[in-house]
Tab-separated table of C-alpha atoms and ligand atoms in Angstrom:
chain	number	residue	atom	x	y	z
A	1	MET	CA	-231.244	48.057	-18.595
A	2	GLY	CA	-232.226	50.090	-22.460
A	3	LYS	CA	-235.257	50.096	-24.350
A	4	PRO	CA	-237.022	46.380	-24.329
A	5	SER	CA	-236.909	44.370	-28.295
A	6	PHE	CA	-240.796	45.415	-28.185
A	7	SER	CA	-241.688	48.480	-28.890
A	8	ASP	CA	-245.562	48.352	-28.220
A	9	PHE	CA	-247.502	46.157	-26.232
A	10	VAL	CA	-250.672	45.034	-28.200
A	11	SER	CA	-250.961	41.095	-28.311
A	12	ILE	CA	-249.113	38.473	-25.715
A	13	ARG	CA	-248.400	36.884	-29.018
A	14	ASP	CA	-245.791	39.563	-29.783
A	15	LEU	CA	-243.800	38.466	-26.440
A	16	THR	CA	-241.295	35.464	-25.897
A	17	LYS	CA	-241.430	34.046	-22.421
A	18	LYS	CA	-237.827	36.016	-21.857
A	19	GLN	CA	-239.565	39.538	-22.622
A	20	MET	CA	-242.462	38.344	-20.418
A	21	SER	CA	-240.013	37.340	-17.129
A	22	GLU	CA	-238.223	40.523	-17.856
A	23	VAL	CA	-241.502	42.611	-17.579
A	24	LEU	CA	-242.242	40.416	-14.071
A	25	GLU	CA	-238.981	40.753	-12.384
A	26	ARG	CA	-238.821	44.814	-13.247
A	27	ALA	CA	-242.425	44.365	-11.613
A	28	GLU	CA	-240.787	43.316	-8.164
A	29	GLY	CA	-238.469	45.883	-8.429
A	30	MET	CA	-241.211	48.386	-8.885
A	31	ILE	CA	-243.129	47.327	-5.823
A	32	PRO	CA	-241.590	49.935	-3.533
A	33	TYR	CA	-242.235	52.797	-5.471
A	34	ALA	CA	-245.638	51.306	-6.360
A	35	SER	CA	-246.324	51.686	-2.726
A	36	GLY	CA	-245.036	54.961	-2.177
A	37	GLU	CA	-242.372	53.892	-0.069
A	38	LYS	CA	-239.834	54.866	-2.211
A	39	ARG	CA	-240.297	57.799	-4.797
A	40	THR	CA	-238.722	58.120	-8.442
A	41	ARG	CA	-238.754	61.060	-11.088
A	42	ALA	CA	-237.732	58.387	-13.658
A	43	LEU	CA	-240.442	59.391	-15.940
A	44	GLU	CA	-240.975	63.190	-15.156
A	45	GLY	CA	-241.357	65.126	-18.208
A	46	ARG	CA	-243.366	62.487	-20.226
A	47	ILE	CA	-246.965	62.304	-20.849
A	48	LEU	CA	-249.270	59.218	-20.769
A	49	GLY	CA	-252.355	59.559	-22.796
A	50	THR	CA	-254.726	57.095	-22.325
A	51	LEU	CA	-257.860	56.932	-24.827
A	52	PHE	CA	-260.678	54.380	-23.341
A	53	TYR	CA	-263.733	54.108	-25.745
A	54	GLU	CA	-264.937	51.446	-22.945
A	55	PRO	CA	-265.509	51.222	-19.214
A	56	SER	CA	-262.829	50.658	-16.987
A	57	THR	CA	-261.761	51.392	-13.603
A	58	ARG	CA	-258.382	49.162	-12.544
A	59	THR	CA	-257.319	49.128	-15.877
A	60	ARG	CA	-257.588	53.266	-16.397
A	61	LEU	CA	-256.884	54.463	-12.978
A	62	SER	CA	-254.061	52.038	-12.905
A	63	PHE	CA	-252.168	53.251	-15.427
A	64	GLU	CA	-252.465	56.728	-14.373
A	65	SER	CA	-251.552	56.281	-11.047
A	66	ALA	CA	-248.667	53.971	-12.442
A	67	MET	CA	-247.685	57.060	-14.085
A	68	LEU	CA	-247.403	59.500	-11.896
A	69	ARG	CA	-245.726	57.232	-9.355
A	70	LEU	CA	-243.214	57.372	-12.150
A	71	GLY	CA	-243.161	61.229	-11.590
A	72	GLY	CA	-244.712	61.588	-15.182
A	73	ALA	CA	-248.430	63.514	-16.013
A	74	VAL	CA	-251.501	61.568	-17.279
A	75	MET	CA	-254.424	63.200	-19.926
A	76	GLY	CA	-256.974	61.403	-21.743
A	77	PHE	CA	-260.723	60.921	-21.647
A	78	SER	CA	-262.342	57.927	-20.073
A	79	THR	CA	-265.716	57.822	-21.894
A	80	PRO	CA	-266.117	59.038	-25.876
A	81	MET	CA	-268.553	61.067	-24.480
A	82	GLY	CA	-267.264	64.865	-24.880
A	83	THR	CA	-264.492	64.126	-27.494
A	84	SER	CA	-264.609	64.570	-31.024
A	85	ILE	CA	-265.613	60.744	-31.348
A	86	GLU	CA	-269.014	61.612	-30.594
A	87	LYS	CA	-268.622	64.332	-34.296
A	88	GLY	CA	-267.791	61.067	-36.080
A	89	GLU	CA	-263.800	61.419	-35.948
A	90	ASN	CA	-262.733	57.565	-36.783
A	91	LEU	CA	-259.838	56.203	-35.326
A	92	SER	CA	-256.751	56.671	-37.132
A	93	ASP	CA	-257.411	60.691	-37.097
A	94	THR	CA	-257.683	60.430	-33.445
A	95	ILE	CA	-254.398	58.590	-32.898
A	96	ARG	CA	-252.549	60.510	-35.235
A	97	VAL	CA	-253.395	63.838	-33.043
A	98	THR	CA	-253.333	62.566	-29.606
A	99	GLU	CA	-249.859	61.452	-30.593
A	100	SER	CA	-248.603	64.204	-30.888
A	101	TYR	CA	-249.354	65.432	-27.197
A	102	ALA	CA	-248.302	62.448	-25.476
A	103	ASP	CA	-245.108	60.111	-25.370
A	104	ILE	CA	-246.950	56.948	-24.836
A	105	LEU	CA	-250.685	55.914	-25.204
A	106	VAL	CA	-252.700	53.574	-23.802
A	107	ILE	CA	-255.804	52.280	-25.869
A	108	ARG	CA	-259.021	50.323	-24.822
A	109	HIS	CA	-261.494	50.005	-27.646
A	110	PRO	CA	-264.756	47.188	-28.480
A	111	LEU	CA	-263.225	46.548	-31.562
A	112	GLU	CA	-260.937	43.718	-31.704
A	113	GLY	CA	-257.383	44.849	-33.650
A	114	ALA	CA	-258.255	48.581	-32.585
A	115	ALA	CA	-254.996	48.624	-30.759
A	116	ARG	CA	-253.012	46.730	-33.196
A	117	LEU	CA	-254.343	49.621	-35.787
A	118	ALA	CA	-253.218	52.670	-33.279
A	119	ALA	CA	-249.611	51.068	-32.700
A	120	ASP	CA	-249.722	51.014	-36.807
A	121	MET	CA	-250.269	54.156	-36.880
A	122	SER	CA	-248.315	55.692	-34.277
A	123	SER	CA	-244.780	56.467	-33.716
A	124	LYS	CA	-245.295	56.768	-30.236
A	125	PRO	CA	-245.299	52.965	-27.840
A	126	VAL	CA	-249.048	52.140	-27.676
A	127	VAL	CA	-250.273	49.865	-25.522
A	128	ASN	CA	-253.889	47.544	-25.713
A	129	ALA	CA	-255.532	47.931	-22.645
A	130	GLY	CA	-258.124	45.458	-23.993
A	131	ASP	CA	-259.806	45.671	-27.452
A	132	GLY	CA	-262.983	44.049	-27.791
A	133	ALA	CA	-262.882	40.168	-27.285
A	134	GLY	CA	-259.847	40.072	-28.530
A	135	GLN	CA	-256.472	40.373	-26.025
A	136	HIS	CA	-255.689	42.440	-22.642
A	137	PRO	CA	-252.010	41.457	-22.283
A	138	THR	CA	-250.897	44.112	-19.376
A	139	GLN	CA	-253.857	42.623	-17.396
A	140	THR	CA	-251.884	38.653	-18.189
A	141	ILE	CA	-248.764	40.241	-16.837
A	142	LEU	CA	-250.383	41.066	-13.646
A	143	ASP	CA	-252.374	37.804	-13.384
A	144	LEU	CA	-248.906	35.856	-14.395
A	145	PHE	CA	-247.073	38.367	-11.391
A	146	THR	CA	-249.616	37.589	-9.034
A	147	MET	CA	-249.753	33.915	-9.326
A	148	LEU	CA	-245.796	33.736	-8.823
A	149	GLN	CA	-246.238	36.002	-5.968
A	150	ALA	CA	-248.551	32.787	-4.600
A	151	LYS	CA	-247.394	29.697	-6.264
A	152	GLU	CA	-243.785	30.339	-7.224
A	153	THR	CA	-242.976	28.303	-10.467
A	154	LEU	CA	-246.025	28.488	-13.229
A	155	GLU	CA	-244.070	24.733	-14.655
A	156	GLY	CA	-246.993	22.084	-13.834
A	157	LEU	CA	-249.155	24.629	-11.994
A	158	ASN	CA	-253.181	23.120	-12.799
A	159	VAL	CA	-255.145	26.505	-13.772
A	160	VAL	CA	-259.159	25.976	-14.351
A	161	ILE	CA	-260.406	29.146	-16.085
A	162	LEU	CA	-264.048	29.581	-15.680
A	163	GLY	CA	-266.544	31.518	-17.427
A	164	ASP	CA	-267.004	33.379	-20.627
A	165	LEU	CA	-263.688	32.107	-22.310
A	166	LYS	CA	-265.500	33.160	-25.741
A	167	PHE	CA	-265.487	36.892	-25.218
A	168	GLY	CA	-263.358	37.027	-22.168
A	169	ARG	CA	-259.776	39.009	-23.395
A	170	THR	CA	-258.637	38.364	-20.508
A	171	VAL	CA	-258.440	34.756	-20.748
A	172	HIS	CA	-257.237	34.613	-23.950
A	173	SER	CA	-254.231	36.452	-23.252
A	174	LEU	CA	-253.235	34.743	-20.132
A	175	SER	CA	-254.237	30.957	-21.588
A	176	GLU	CA	-251.330	31.539	-24.669
A	177	ALA	CA	-249.283	33.091	-21.781
A	178	LEU	CA	-249.403	30.338	-19.648
A	179	ALA	CA	-248.749	27.639	-22.392
A	180	LEU	CA	-245.891	28.853	-22.882
A	181	PHE	CA	-244.617	28.912	-19.133
A	182	GLY	CA	-245.945	25.390	-19.410
A	183	ALA	CA	-249.160	25.523	-16.646
A	184	ASN	CA	-251.732	22.729	-17.305
A	185	LEU	CA	-254.866	24.125	-18.085
A	186	THR	CA	-258.278	23.401	-17.964
A	187	PHE	CA	-261.189	25.211	-18.784
A	188	VAL	CA	-264.783	24.980	-17.438
A	189	ALA	CA	-267.638	27.374	-19.691
A	190	PRO	CA	-270.968	26.974	-20.471
A	191	PRO	CA	-271.948	25.549	-23.938
A	192	SER	CA	-272.264	28.366	-26.141
A	193	LEU	CA	-268.991	30.677	-24.541
A	194	GLU	CA	-266.235	27.857	-25.067
A	195	MET	CA	-262.704	28.984	-25.528
A	196	PRO	CA	-262.430	30.411	-29.250
A	197	ARG	CA	-260.896	27.438	-31.639
A	198	GLU	CA	-258.027	30.331	-32.814
A	199	VAL	CA	-256.567	30.354	-29.354
A	200	ILE	CA	-256.976	26.568	-28.420
A	201	ALA	CA	-254.999	26.642	-31.675
A	202	ASP	CA	-252.369	28.869	-30.795
A	203	ILE	CA	-251.912	27.283	-27.071
A	204	GLU	CA	-251.561	23.477	-28.613
A	205	SER	CA	-248.965	24.825	-30.620
A	206	LYS	CA	-246.962	25.993	-27.364
A	207	GLY	CA	-246.767	22.084	-27.185
A	208	VAL	CA	-250.032	22.445	-24.318
A	209	LYS	CA	-253.363	20.606	-24.752
A	210	PRO	CA	-255.852	21.983	-22.489
A	211	HIS	CA	-258.506	19.674	-20.833
A	212	TYR	CA	-262.325	20.676	-20.810
A	213	SER	CA	-264.334	19.890	-18.481
A	214	SER	CA	-267.968	20.321	-17.769
A	215	SER	CA	-267.821	19.634	-13.791
A	216	LEU	CA	-266.726	22.481	-11.318
A	217	GLY	CA	-266.577	20.417	-8.830
A	218	ASP	CA	-264.255	17.729	-10.235
A	219	ALA	CA	-262.298	20.960	-11.999
A	220	VAL	CA	-261.764	22.670	-8.289
A	221	ARG	CA	-260.724	19.112	-6.854
A	222	GLU	CA	-257.902	19.437	-9.066
A	223	ALA	CA	-256.914	22.737	-9.096
A	224	ASP	CA	-254.076	25.069	-7.821
A	225	ILE	CA	-255.514	28.503	-9.581
A	226	LEU	CA	-258.951	28.613	-10.416
A	227	TYR	CA	-259.422	32.015	-12.543
A	228	VAL	CA	-262.911	33.426	-12.595
A	229	THR	CA	-264.707	36.087	-15.343
A	230	ARG	CA	-267.450	37.157	-15.729
A	231	ILE	CA	-269.844	37.068	-18.283
A	232	GLN	CA	-269.162	39.891	-20.641
A	233	LYS	CA	-272.819	41.320	-21.108
A	234	GLU	CA	-271.865	44.022	-23.310
A	235	ARG	CA	-270.688	41.706	-26.215
A	236	PHE	CA	-273.879	39.789	-26.673
A	237	ALA	CA	-275.843	40.704	-29.949
A	238	ASP	CA	-278.715	39.088	-28.424
A	239	ALA	CA	-280.090	39.877	-24.511
A	240	ALA	CA	-281.832	36.481	-24.872
A	241	GLU	CA	-278.867	34.721	-25.208
A	242	TYR	CA	-277.253	36.474	-22.465
A	243	ALA	CA	-280.278	36.165	-20.290
A	244	LYS	CA	-279.907	32.214	-20.891
A	245	VAL	CA	-276.420	32.096	-19.488
A	246	ALA	CA	-276.459	34.948	-16.711
A	247	GLY	CA	-276.050	33.297	-13.051
A	248	THR	CA	-275.023	29.942	-14.430
A	249	TYR	CA	-272.173	29.515	-12.191
A	250	ARG	CA	-270.964	31.006	-8.644
A	251	ILE	CA	-268.115	30.180	-6.503
A	252	ASP	CA	-268.657	29.903	-2.772
A	253	SER	CA	-266.519	28.840	0.381
A	254	ARG	CA	-268.673	25.852	0.337
A	255	LEU	CA	-266.987	24.859	-3.454
A	256	LEU	CA	-263.778	25.854	-2.353
A	257	SER	CA	-264.285	23.659	0.757
A	258	GLN	CA	-264.114	20.537	-2.234
A	259	GLY	CA	-260.483	22.072	-3.440
A	260	LYS	CA	-256.766	22.020	-1.754
A	261	SER	CA	-256.508	24.596	1.048
A	262	THR	CA	-254.083	25.847	-1.274
A	263	LEU	CA	-256.236	26.778	-3.501
A	264	SER	CA	-256.090	30.030	-4.923
A	265	VAL	CA	-259.132	32.170	-6.293
A	266	MET	CA	-258.769	35.339	-9.017
A	267	HIS	CA	-260.725	37.427	-11.072
A	268	PRO	CA	-259.807	40.207	-12.913
A	269	LEU	CA	-262.825	41.749	-11.612
A	270	PRO	CA	-265.439	43.264	-12.164
A	271	ARG	CA	-267.262	40.215	-10.508
A	272	ILE	CA	-270.909	40.355	-11.332
A	273	SER	CA	-271.949	37.513	-8.986
A	274	GLU	CA	-269.677	34.769	-9.970
A	275	ILE	CA	-267.546	35.084	-6.699
A	276	SER	CA	-269.888	34.954	-3.867
A	277	PRO	CA	-268.600	37.480	-1.234
A	278	ASP	CA	-267.911	34.835	1.074
A	279	VAL	CA	-265.188	34.077	-0.467
A	280	ASP	CA	-263.664	37.554	0.145
A	281	SER	CA	-261.874	37.095	4.097
A	282	THR	CA	-260.897	33.307	2.880
A	283	PRO	CA	-257.385	32.689	2.351
A	284	HIS	CA	-258.530	31.226	-1.236
A	285	SER	CA	-259.265	34.500	-2.122
A	286	LEU	CA	-256.508	36.228	-4.256
A	287	TYR	CA	-258.530	39.082	-6.555
A	288	PHE	CA	-258.132	42.053	-4.646
A	289	ARG	CA	-254.356	41.459	-4.190
A	290	GLN	CA	-254.411	40.664	-7.800
A	291	ALA	CA	-256.051	44.351	-9.283
A	292	ALA	CA	-253.339	45.619	-6.606
A	293	ASN	CA	-251.035	44.387	-8.724
A	294	GLY	CA	-251.724	46.417	-12.057
A	295	ILE	CA	-249.675	49.154	-10.412
A	296	PRO	CA	-245.933	47.524	-10.594
A	297	VAL	CA	-246.853	45.839	-13.576
A	298	ARG	CA	-247.703	48.749	-15.511
A	299	MET	CA	-244.719	51.100	-14.117
A	300	ALA	CA	-242.604	48.059	-15.459
A	301	ILE	CA	-244.437	48.421	-19.245
A	302	LEU	CA	-244.526	51.980	-18.902
A	303	SER	CA	-240.761	52.592	-18.235
A	304	MET	CA	-239.311	49.844	-20.552
A	305	LEU	CA	-241.397	51.089	-23.336
A	306	LEU	CA	-239.841	54.586	-22.638
A	307	GLY	CA	-236.871	53.128	-22.654
A	308	VAL	CA	-236.500	54.640	-19.059
A	309	ASP	CA	-234.728	52.473	-15.406
A	310	PRO	CA	-236.421	53.557	-12.387
B	401	NCD	C1	-261.467	42.895	-17.593
B	401	NCD	C2	-261.808	43.433	-18.926
B	401	NCD	O1	-262.012	44.988	-19.371
B	401	NCD	O2	-261.178	42.607	-19.898
B	401	NCD	N1	-261.413	44.261	-16.798
B	401	NCD	C3	-260.103	44.682	-16.420
B	401	NCD	O3	-259.831	44.854	-17.412
B	401	NCD	N2	-259.822	44.438	-15.192
B	401	NCD	C4	-262.718	41.786	-17.485
B	401	NCD	C5	-263.885	42.432	-17.451
B	401	NCD	O4	-264.416	43.333	-17.540
B	401	NCD	O5	-264.886	41.311	-17.061
């Protein structure tokens, strides 16, 4: 496979169903390389630049691991602290400089649209690792990959998405992708944290009418996948507003016993208190496998954007 028809990875809206399927297929082939069972030097001599303006554990480390597993090298920062951003350097200047130090850039930034700006500025491929409350498209591909491992098809799958749907970037990109694949979507959110209108409009334009439920119990009974999210504390302008919604939902094995025996629980992580640890050892828990899938999926994305076969 040569170069993909996309040159950056900024928003799930930029991708067709076929392109997503190509990434998923390539990720499948990456599994033996991701685990270290097989070796490849496909990206030898290539450098990944990681520009993380916001905290990250899984996304940054799995991108690093993915690049290293492909034989490439990594440089970057995990916080703006200690960089010239502290001196007041703007994003475009940072991109202009770092693109000359690397072959591909991964950026996480608190502002929606920051990755798009970086992609427009840079002649090198840019991957969005989360832009504020906007999008998180690589997380979406690994979420789809995990769902397909567990359920085989996305079409007609009942996916309940719970939590902070307003600020949660993972669920914006995920809902849009699931709509393309014909899944049934049910949203459960505390009032004030509902799915933004523009995301709903995008989903509806893809022919899917989401359901809305105020009863978690009812939603769980019908679900094949329960996708849980953290309340995005850092996006609240007012601490009192956060306090009103903090801890308002919690998944435990008693609640899950009301659902299908095959119900799978996913979460992009980190979790705070929204999934009880007693779920971890049940067959419902898929979130740690989901996190591990970040490696083959990001290996697929890096190698496709760099136009190299493993
Ligand atoms: C998510 C994010 O950063 O949007 N984390 C991740 O990348 N796995 C979810 C979150 O922080 O709640």
